[in-house]
Short mmCIF file of C-alpha atoms in Angstrom, two decimals:
data_model
loop_
_atom_site.label_atom_id
_atom_site.label_comp_id
_atom_site.label_asym_id
_atom_site.label_seq_id
_atom_site.Cartn_x
_atom_site.Cartn_y
_atom_site.Cartn_z
CA UNK A 1 19.54 -1.37 13.12
CA UNK A 2 18.42 -2.95 16.60
CA UNK A 3 16.16 -5.49 17.21
CA UNK A 4 13.63 -5.83 19.50
CA UNK A 5 15.52 -9.28 20.50
CA UNK A 6 18.01 -11.65 18.82
CA UNK A 7 17.27 -13.34 15.38
CA UNK A 8 17.95 -16.52 16.76
CA UNK A 9 14.49 -16.83 18.88
CA UNK A 10 12.51 -15.11 15.44
CA UNK A 11 11.40 -18.44 14.15
CA UNK A 12 9.93 -19.81 17.38
CA UNK A 13 8.42 -16.60 18.22
CA UNK A 14 6.52 -15.61 15.58
CA UNK A 15 5.48 -19.84 14.96
CA UNK A 16 4.05 -19.20 18.89
CA UNK A 17 2.29 -16.05 18.00
CA UNK A 18 0.40 -17.05 15.12
CA UNK A 19 -0.35 -20.57 16.68
CA UNK A 20 -1.58 -18.45 19.67
CA UNK A 21 -4.19 -16.51 17.86
CA UNK A 22 -5.36 -19.59 15.91
CA UNK A 23 -5.85 -21.52 18.88
CA UNK A 24 -8.09 -18.69 20.70
CA UNK A 25 -10.05 -17.94 17.63
CA UNK A 26 -10.62 -21.74 16.28
CA UNK A 27 -10.53 -23.67 19.68
CA UNK A 28 -11.30 -21.49 22.45
CA UNK A 29 -13.90 -19.78 20.01
CA UNK A 30 -13.25 -16.12 21.31
CA UNK A 31 -13.22 -13.32 18.94
CA UNK A 32 -9.60 -12.05 17.48
CA UNK A 33 -10.06 -8.35 18.85
CA UNK A 34 -11.42 -9.04 22.18
CA UNK A 35 -8.57 -11.40 22.90
CA UNK A 36 -5.85 -9.02 21.30
CA UNK A 37 -7.12 -6.34 23.96
CA UNK A 38 -6.33 -8.95 26.73
CA UNK A 39 -2.88 -10.00 25.25
CA UNK A 40 -1.70 -6.00 24.77
CA UNK A 41 -2.24 -6.03 28.18
CA UNK A 42 -1.03 -8.74 29.86
CA UNK A 43 2.41 -9.75 30.89
CA UNK A 44 2.89 -12.34 28.34
CA UNK A 45 2.83 -9.28 25.69
CA UNK A 46 5.37 -6.95 27.85
CA UNK A 47 8.11 -10.03 27.74
CA UNK A 48 7.73 -10.79 24.32
CA UNK A 49 8.32 -7.09 23.19
CA UNK A 50 11.40 -7.02 24.73
CA UNK A 51 12.71 -10.86 23.72
CA UNK A 52 12.10 -12.49 27.13
CA UNK A 53 13.07 -16.01 26.16
CA UNK A 54 10.69 -17.34 28.82
CA UNK A 55 8.15 -15.92 26.36
CA UNK A 56 9.52 -16.29 22.93
CA UNK A 57 11.46 -19.42 23.28
CA UNK A 58 10.10 -20.92 26.37
CA UNK A 59 6.44 -21.19 25.60
CA UNK A 60 4.24 -22.53 22.56
CA UNK A 61 1.33 -20.24 21.75
CA UNK A 62 -1.14 -22.36 23.28
CA UNK A 63 0.90 -21.96 26.93
CA UNK A 64 0.97 -18.07 25.81
CA UNK A 65 -2.52 -18.21 25.56
CA UNK A 66 -3.15 -19.78 28.46
CA UNK A 67 -1.13 -17.81 30.33
CA UNK A 68 -3.36 -14.18 28.75
CA UNK A 69 -6.66 -16.23 29.57
CA UNK A 70 -6.36 -17.69 32.83
CA UNK A 71 -6.40 -21.36 34.18
CA UNK A 72 -10.39 -21.52 33.41
CA UNK A 73 -9.14 -21.96 30.23
CA UNK A 74 -6.51 -24.62 30.52
CA UNK A 75 -9.35 -27.75 29.80
CA UNK A 76 -9.09 -26.16 26.13
CA UNK A 77 -7.29 -28.93 24.30
CA UNK A 78 -5.79 -28.33 20.64
CA UNK A 79 -7.48 -29.59 17.99
CA UNK A 80 -4.85 -30.86 15.41
CA UNK A 81 -4.81 -28.27 12.00
CA UNK A 82 -3.39 -29.18 8.20
CA UNK A 83 -3.52 -25.85 7.04
CA UNK A 84 -2.25 -22.36 8.20
CA UNK A 85 -5.45 -20.08 8.90
CA UNK A 86 -5.95 -16.21 8.32
CA UNK A 87 -5.04 -15.67 12.22
CA UNK A 88 -1.94 -17.91 12.41
CA UNK A 89 -0.43 -15.55 9.46
CA UNK A 90 -1.43 -12.46 11.58
CA UNK A 91 0.26 -13.42 14.34
CA UNK A 92 3.39 -14.89 12.59
CA UNK A 93 3.29 -11.71 10.13
CA UNK A 94 2.74 -9.13 13.72
CA UNK A 95 5.32 -10.99 15.11
CA UNK A 96 7.99 -10.04 12.48
CA UNK A 97 7.10 -6.70 11.90
CA UNK A 98 7.05 -6.38 16.02
CA UNK A 99 10.70 -7.39 15.71
CA UNK A 100 11.87 -5.77 13.09
CA UNK A 101 10.53 -2.40 14.44
CA UNK A 102 10.81 -2.63 18.13
CA UNK A 103 7.55 -0.80 17.77
CA UNK A 104 5.17 -2.43 20.94
CA UNK A 105 2.19 -4.11 19.84
CA UNK A 106 -0.26 -1.68 20.90
CA UNK A 107 1.27 1.30 19.45
CA UNK A 108 0.97 -0.82 16.13
CA UNK A 109 -2.58 -1.92 16.61
CA UNK A 110 -3.70 1.65 17.57
CA UNK A 111 -2.85 2.59 14.32
CA UNK A 112 -3.76 -0.39 12.56
CA UNK A 113 -6.45 -2.98 14.23
CA UNK A 114 -5.83 -6.58 14.38
CA UNK A 115 -8.67 -7.07 12.18
CA UNK A 116 -7.20 -4.63 9.76
CA UNK A 117 -3.84 -6.82 9.79
CA UNK A 118 -5.51 -10.21 9.42
CA UNK A 119 -7.46 -8.43 6.17
CA UNK A 120 -3.75 -8.06 4.74
CA UNK A 121 -3.56 -11.85 4.50
CA UNK A 122 -4.77 -11.62 1.13
CA UNK A 123 -2.62 -11.00 -0.99
CA UNK A 124 0.12 -10.94 1.56
CA UNK A 125 0.79 -14.12 2.91
CA UNK A 126 1.88 -15.30 -0.78
CA UNK A 127 4.90 -12.75 -0.84
CA UNK A 128 7.93 -12.33 1.15
CA UNK A 129 7.21 -10.84 4.20
CA UNK A 130 8.75 -7.61 3.55
CA UNK A 131 5.92 -7.04 1.39
CA UNK A 132 3.71 -6.94 4.43
CA UNK A 133 6.20 -4.72 6.41
CA UNK A 134 6.28 -2.14 3.43
CA UNK A 135 2.16 -2.19 3.52
CA UNK A 136 2.03 -1.80 7.40
CA UNK A 137 4.45 1.06 7.44
CA UNK A 138 2.27 2.77 4.72
CA UNK A 139 -0.92 2.30 6.46
CA UNK A 140 0.51 3.38 9.70
CA UNK A 141 2.40 6.61 8.32
CA UNK A 142 -0.81 7.23 6.46
CA UNK A 143 -3.03 7.71 9.78
CA UNK A 144 0.45 9.32 11.75
CA UNK A 145 -0.28 11.99 9.33
CA UNK A 146 -4.10 12.05 9.66
CA UNK A 147 -3.81 12.57 13.23
CA UNK A 148 -0.88 15.01 13.13
CA UNK A 149 -3.03 17.53 11.28
CA UNK A 150 -6.22 16.22 13.39
CA UNK A 151 -3.76 17.58 16.29
CA UNK A 152 -2.78 20.66 14.50
CA UNK A 153 -6.57 21.57 13.76
CA UNK A 154 -7.31 21.04 17.26
CA UNK A 155 -4.57 23.49 18.42
CA UNK A 156 -5.64 25.98 16.04
CA UNK A 157 -8.95 25.96 17.09
CA UNK A 158 -7.93 26.29 20.61
CA UNK A 159 -6.11 29.30 20.01
CA UNK A 160 -9.06 31.02 18.19
CA UNK A 161 -11.23 29.96 21.26
CA UNK A 162 -8.57 31.73 23.57
CA UNK A 163 -8.71 34.84 21.53
CA UNK A 164 -12.42 34.79 21.25
CA UNK A 165 -12.95 34.41 25.09
CA UNK A 166 -9.91 37.85 25.45
CA UNK A 167 -11.87 39.90 22.89
CA UNK A 168 -15.04 38.87 24.51
CA UNK A 169 -13.73 39.65 28.09
#
């Protein structure tokens, strides 16, 4: 299997993405989904997905958040934390899944929102990460099948309309 980047960067990358989401939600006080949309449209995201060492090993989660948000947020400092939040786990877990599969973050969260992933915290933060990956695969596969069924239905309706228009003429 070909991974998104070398495993040597994986732990740092996971911790950084987790810290980034925790920082944005609790210190910046930004909505997780709103920030995620900014993140997936950023150069930071693109660098993360391809394993740019400048991003996955060269920046902390807070530095990544600053890069996504812009200079006006640089004055916000990190408050010390003594626990790992559901948002931290969300970043930590999705970073692993993206590394494992090579699927872009946008493509993952187009099918399963970042909030839905966060909601998998219970019970998946208590078990091995492969349990989370299996569950995310299951959800994504189910939604892909639904999209395929809908697309087939749209194509059929388009053909029916075209035939109807021909008959009408």
